[in-house]
Coordinates of C-alpha atoms in Angstrom, one line a residue:
X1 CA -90.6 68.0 9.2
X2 CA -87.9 70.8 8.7
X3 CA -88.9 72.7 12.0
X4 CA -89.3 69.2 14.2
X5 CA -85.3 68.3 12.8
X6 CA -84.0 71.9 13.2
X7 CA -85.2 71.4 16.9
X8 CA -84.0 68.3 17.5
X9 CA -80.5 69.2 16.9
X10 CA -80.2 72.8 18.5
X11 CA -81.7 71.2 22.1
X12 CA -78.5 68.7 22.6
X13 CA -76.6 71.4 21.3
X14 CA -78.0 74.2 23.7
X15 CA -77.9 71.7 26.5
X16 CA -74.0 71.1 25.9
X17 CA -73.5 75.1 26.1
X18 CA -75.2 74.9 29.7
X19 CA -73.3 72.4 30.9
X20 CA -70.1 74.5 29.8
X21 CA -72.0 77.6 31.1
X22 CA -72.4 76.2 34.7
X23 CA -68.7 74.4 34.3
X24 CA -67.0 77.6 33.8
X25 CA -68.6 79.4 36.6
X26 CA -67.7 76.4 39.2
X27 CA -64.5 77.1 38.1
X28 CA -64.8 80.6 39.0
X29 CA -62.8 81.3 42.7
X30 CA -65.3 82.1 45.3
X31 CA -66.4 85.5 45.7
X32 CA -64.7 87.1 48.5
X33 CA -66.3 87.7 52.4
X34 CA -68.2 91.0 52.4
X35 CA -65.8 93.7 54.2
X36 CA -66.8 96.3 57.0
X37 CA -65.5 99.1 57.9
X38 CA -64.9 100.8 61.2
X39 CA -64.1 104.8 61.5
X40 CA -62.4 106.2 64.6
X41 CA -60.8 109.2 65.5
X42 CA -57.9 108.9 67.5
X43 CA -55.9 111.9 67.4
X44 CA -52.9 111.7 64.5
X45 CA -54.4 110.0 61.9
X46 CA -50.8 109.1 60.8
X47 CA -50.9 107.0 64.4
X48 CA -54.3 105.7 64.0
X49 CA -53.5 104.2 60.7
X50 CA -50.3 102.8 61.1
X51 CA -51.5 100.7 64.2
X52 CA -54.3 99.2 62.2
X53 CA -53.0 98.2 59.4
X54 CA -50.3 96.1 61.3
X55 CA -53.3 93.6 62.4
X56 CA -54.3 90.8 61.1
X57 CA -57.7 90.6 59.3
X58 CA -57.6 94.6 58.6
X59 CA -57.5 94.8 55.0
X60 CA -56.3 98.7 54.5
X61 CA -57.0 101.9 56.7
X62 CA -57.8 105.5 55.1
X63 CA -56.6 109.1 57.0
X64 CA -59.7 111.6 56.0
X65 CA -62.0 113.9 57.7
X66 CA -65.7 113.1 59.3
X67 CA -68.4 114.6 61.8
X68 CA -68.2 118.1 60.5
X69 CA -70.2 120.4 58.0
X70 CA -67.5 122.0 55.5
X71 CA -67.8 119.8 52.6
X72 CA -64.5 118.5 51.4
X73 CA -62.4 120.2 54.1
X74 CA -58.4 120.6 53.6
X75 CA -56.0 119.6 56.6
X76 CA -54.9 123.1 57.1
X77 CA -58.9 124.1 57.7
X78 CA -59.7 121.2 59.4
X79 CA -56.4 121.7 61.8
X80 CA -57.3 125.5 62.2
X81 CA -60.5 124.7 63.5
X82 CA -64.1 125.8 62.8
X83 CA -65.3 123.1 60.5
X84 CA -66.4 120.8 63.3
X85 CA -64.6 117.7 61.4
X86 CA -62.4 114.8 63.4
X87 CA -59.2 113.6 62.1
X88 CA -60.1 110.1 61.6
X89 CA -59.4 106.8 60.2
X90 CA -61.6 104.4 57.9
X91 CA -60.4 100.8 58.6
X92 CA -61.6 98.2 56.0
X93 CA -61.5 94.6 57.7
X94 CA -62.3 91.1 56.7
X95 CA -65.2 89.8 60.0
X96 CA -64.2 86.3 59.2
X97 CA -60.8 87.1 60.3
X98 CA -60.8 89.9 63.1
X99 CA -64.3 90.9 64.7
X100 CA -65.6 94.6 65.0
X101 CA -65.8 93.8 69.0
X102 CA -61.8 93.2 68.7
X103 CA -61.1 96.1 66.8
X104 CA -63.1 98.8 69.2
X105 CA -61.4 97.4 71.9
X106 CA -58.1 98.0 70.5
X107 CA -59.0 101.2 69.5
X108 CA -60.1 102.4 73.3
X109 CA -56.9 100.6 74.5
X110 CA -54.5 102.7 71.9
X111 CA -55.5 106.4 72.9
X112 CA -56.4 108.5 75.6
X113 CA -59.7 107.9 75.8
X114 CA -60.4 110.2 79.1
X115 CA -58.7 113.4 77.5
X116 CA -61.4 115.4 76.0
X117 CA -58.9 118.0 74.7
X118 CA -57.2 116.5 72.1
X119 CA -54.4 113.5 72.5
X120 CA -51.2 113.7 73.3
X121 CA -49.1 116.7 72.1
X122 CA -51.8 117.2 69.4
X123 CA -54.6 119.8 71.2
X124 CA -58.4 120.7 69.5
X125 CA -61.0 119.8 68.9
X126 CA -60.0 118.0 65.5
X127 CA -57.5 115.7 67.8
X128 CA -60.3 114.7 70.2
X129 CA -61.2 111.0 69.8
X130 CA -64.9 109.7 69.1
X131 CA -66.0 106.1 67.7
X132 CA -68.6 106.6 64.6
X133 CA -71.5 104.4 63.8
X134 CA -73.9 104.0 61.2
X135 CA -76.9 101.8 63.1
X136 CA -77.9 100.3 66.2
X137 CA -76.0 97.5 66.2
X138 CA -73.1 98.8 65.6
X139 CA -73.8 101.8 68.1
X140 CA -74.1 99.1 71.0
X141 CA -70.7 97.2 70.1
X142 CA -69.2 101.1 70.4
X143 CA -70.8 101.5 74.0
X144 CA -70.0 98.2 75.0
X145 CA -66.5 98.7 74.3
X146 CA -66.8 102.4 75.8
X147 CA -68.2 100.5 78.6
X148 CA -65.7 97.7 78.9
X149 CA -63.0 100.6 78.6
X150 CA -63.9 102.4 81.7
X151 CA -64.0 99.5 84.0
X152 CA -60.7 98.6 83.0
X153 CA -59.3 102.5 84.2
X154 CA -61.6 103.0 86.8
X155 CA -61.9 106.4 84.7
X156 CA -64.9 108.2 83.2
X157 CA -64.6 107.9 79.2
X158 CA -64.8 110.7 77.4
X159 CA -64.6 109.5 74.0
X160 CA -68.4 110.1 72.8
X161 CA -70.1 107.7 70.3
X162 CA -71.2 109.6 67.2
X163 CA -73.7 108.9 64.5
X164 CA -71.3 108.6 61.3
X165 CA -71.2 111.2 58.3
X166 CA -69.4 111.6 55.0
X167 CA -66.0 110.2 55.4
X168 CA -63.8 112.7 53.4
X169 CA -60.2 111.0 52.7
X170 CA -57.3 113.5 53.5
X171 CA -54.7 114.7 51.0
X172 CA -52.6 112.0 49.1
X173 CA -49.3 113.1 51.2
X174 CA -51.1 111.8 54.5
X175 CA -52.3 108.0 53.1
X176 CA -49.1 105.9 54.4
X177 CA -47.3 108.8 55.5
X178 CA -45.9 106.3 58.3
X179 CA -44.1 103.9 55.6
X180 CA -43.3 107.1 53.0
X181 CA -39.9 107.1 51.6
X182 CA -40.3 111.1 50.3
X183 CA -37.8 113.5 52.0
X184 CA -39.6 115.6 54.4
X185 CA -38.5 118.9 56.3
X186 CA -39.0 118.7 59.7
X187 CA -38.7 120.0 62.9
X188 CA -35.8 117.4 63.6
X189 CA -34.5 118.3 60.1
X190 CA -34.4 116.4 56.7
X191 CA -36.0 113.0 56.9
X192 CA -37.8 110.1 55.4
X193 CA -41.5 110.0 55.8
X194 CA -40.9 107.0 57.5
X195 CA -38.3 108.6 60.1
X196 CA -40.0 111.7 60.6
X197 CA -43.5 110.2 61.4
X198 CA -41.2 107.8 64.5
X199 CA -39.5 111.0 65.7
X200 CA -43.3 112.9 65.8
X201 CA -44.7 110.0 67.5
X202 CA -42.2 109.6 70.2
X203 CA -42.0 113.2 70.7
X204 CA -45.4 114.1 71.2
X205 CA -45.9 111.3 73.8
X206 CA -48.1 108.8 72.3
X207 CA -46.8 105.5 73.2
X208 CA -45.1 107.1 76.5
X209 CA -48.9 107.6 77.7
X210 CA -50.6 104.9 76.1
X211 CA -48.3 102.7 78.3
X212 CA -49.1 105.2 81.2
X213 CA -52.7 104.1 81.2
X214 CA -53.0 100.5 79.6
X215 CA -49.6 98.8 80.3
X216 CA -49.3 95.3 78.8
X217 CA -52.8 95.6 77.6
X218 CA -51.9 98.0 74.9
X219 CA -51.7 96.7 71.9
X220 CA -49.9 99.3 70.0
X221 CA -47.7 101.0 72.0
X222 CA -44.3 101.4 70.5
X223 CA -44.9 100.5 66.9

C-alpha cells in the first residue's frame, strides 16, 4: 500500500517537472544558422580583410597564413619566402544572409586575378592570389566563379584553386590593422593604424588597378 501511494504522488509531480523542462527550453532563443567560412588569398591581407568585413552577412574575417609546410610560420618568414604559405584571409559568414557564390565573385572582382606575381605593389609568391577549398562542392563554386571571372576580362585567370590546409592566424598586430588606433612608424611617418593602412593601400595601387580592370563592377575599390 506504501509503494502504490508513494507512486501515485511522485508521477503528477514528475510530470509537472517535464512540463517546466520542455517550457524552459521553448523559451530558449533559437540556436543560431550554422556559419561557413571561405579562405582567399588576395595579396595584403590587411586589404582582403577590410573589404570583407564591410559586407553584409560576413560575420568577422581573420589575416593568417595557409597552403604551405612551415608549421606556425611568422610574417617575416612567410614574407621572406621559402615556406610556400599564402597571405590569406578566413571569412566567417552567415549562408542565410550572403551566399558563398556571392562572396567568390567578389573576391575575383577585388584583385588582380591575371597577375601571377604577386598584387599590386606587393611581389612573391606569398602575395599571389588563390581560392581554397575543402570538397567538391565547394571546389566547383571556386571554378565557376574562376570561370565566370574570365569571361568578364576576356583574360586568362591565373588565380589557381587550391585544396585548403591548416589556416594559421597571423600575429595579433595584423587582425584589424585597417581600423587600429596604435601609432605606427611608417614610411609616410607617424600614424594611426587606421591612416597608415589608407596611405599603404593607395600607394601601392590597389584600388587604382582594381578599377583598371573591373570598373563599376568592383565592389571594393576605394574603401
Amino acid at each position: 500500500m506504501t509503494r502504490t501511494v508513494y507512486h501515485d504522488c511522485i508521477k503528477p509531480t514528475l510530470l509537472f517537472a517535464l512540463i517546466v523542462f520542455v517550457a524552459l527550453l521553448r523559451a530558449q532563443p533559437a540556436p543560431a544558422a550554422g556559419t561557413e567560412t571561405l579562405t582567399v588569398a588576395g595579396g595584403c591581407f590587411w586589404c582582403v580583410e577590410s573589404d570583407f568585413e564591410s559586407v553584409p552577412g560576413v560575420i568577422g574575417a581573420v589575416s593568417g597564413y595557409t597552403g604551405g609546410t612551415t608549421a606556425s610560420p611568422t610574417y617575416d618568414q612567410v614574407t621572406k619566402g621559402g615556406t610556400g604559405h599564402y597571405e590569406a584571409v578566413q571569412i566567417s559568414f552567415d549562408p542565410a544572409r550572403v551566399s558563398r557564390e556571392t562572396l567568390l565573385n567578389m573576391f575575383f572582382r577585388s584583385v588582380d586575378p591575371t597577375d601571377a606575381g604577386g598584387q599590386f605593389c606587393d611581389r612573391g609568391d606569398s602575395y599571389r592570389t588563390a581560392v581554397f577549398v575543402s570538397n567538391t562542392g565547394e571546389k566547383a563554386q571556386a571554378e565557376a566563379a574562376k570561370a565566370n571571372a574570365q569571361a568578364a576580362l576576356n583574360q586568362t585567370v591565373v588565380t589557381p584553386i587550391l585544396q585548403q590546409s591548416t589556416f594559421y592566424p597571423a600575429e595579433a598586430y595584423h587582425q584589424d590593422y585597417y581600423k587600429g588606433e596604435k601609432l605606427v612608424f611608417t614610411r609616410f611617418g607617424p600614424k594611426r593604424q587606421k591612416k597608415a593602412y589608407k596611405a599603404y593601400r593607395q600607394a601601392c595601387g590597389r584600388d587604382a588597378r582594381v578599377k583598371q580592370l573591373w570598373g563599376s563592377a568592383a565592389p571594393f575599390a576605394g574603401s
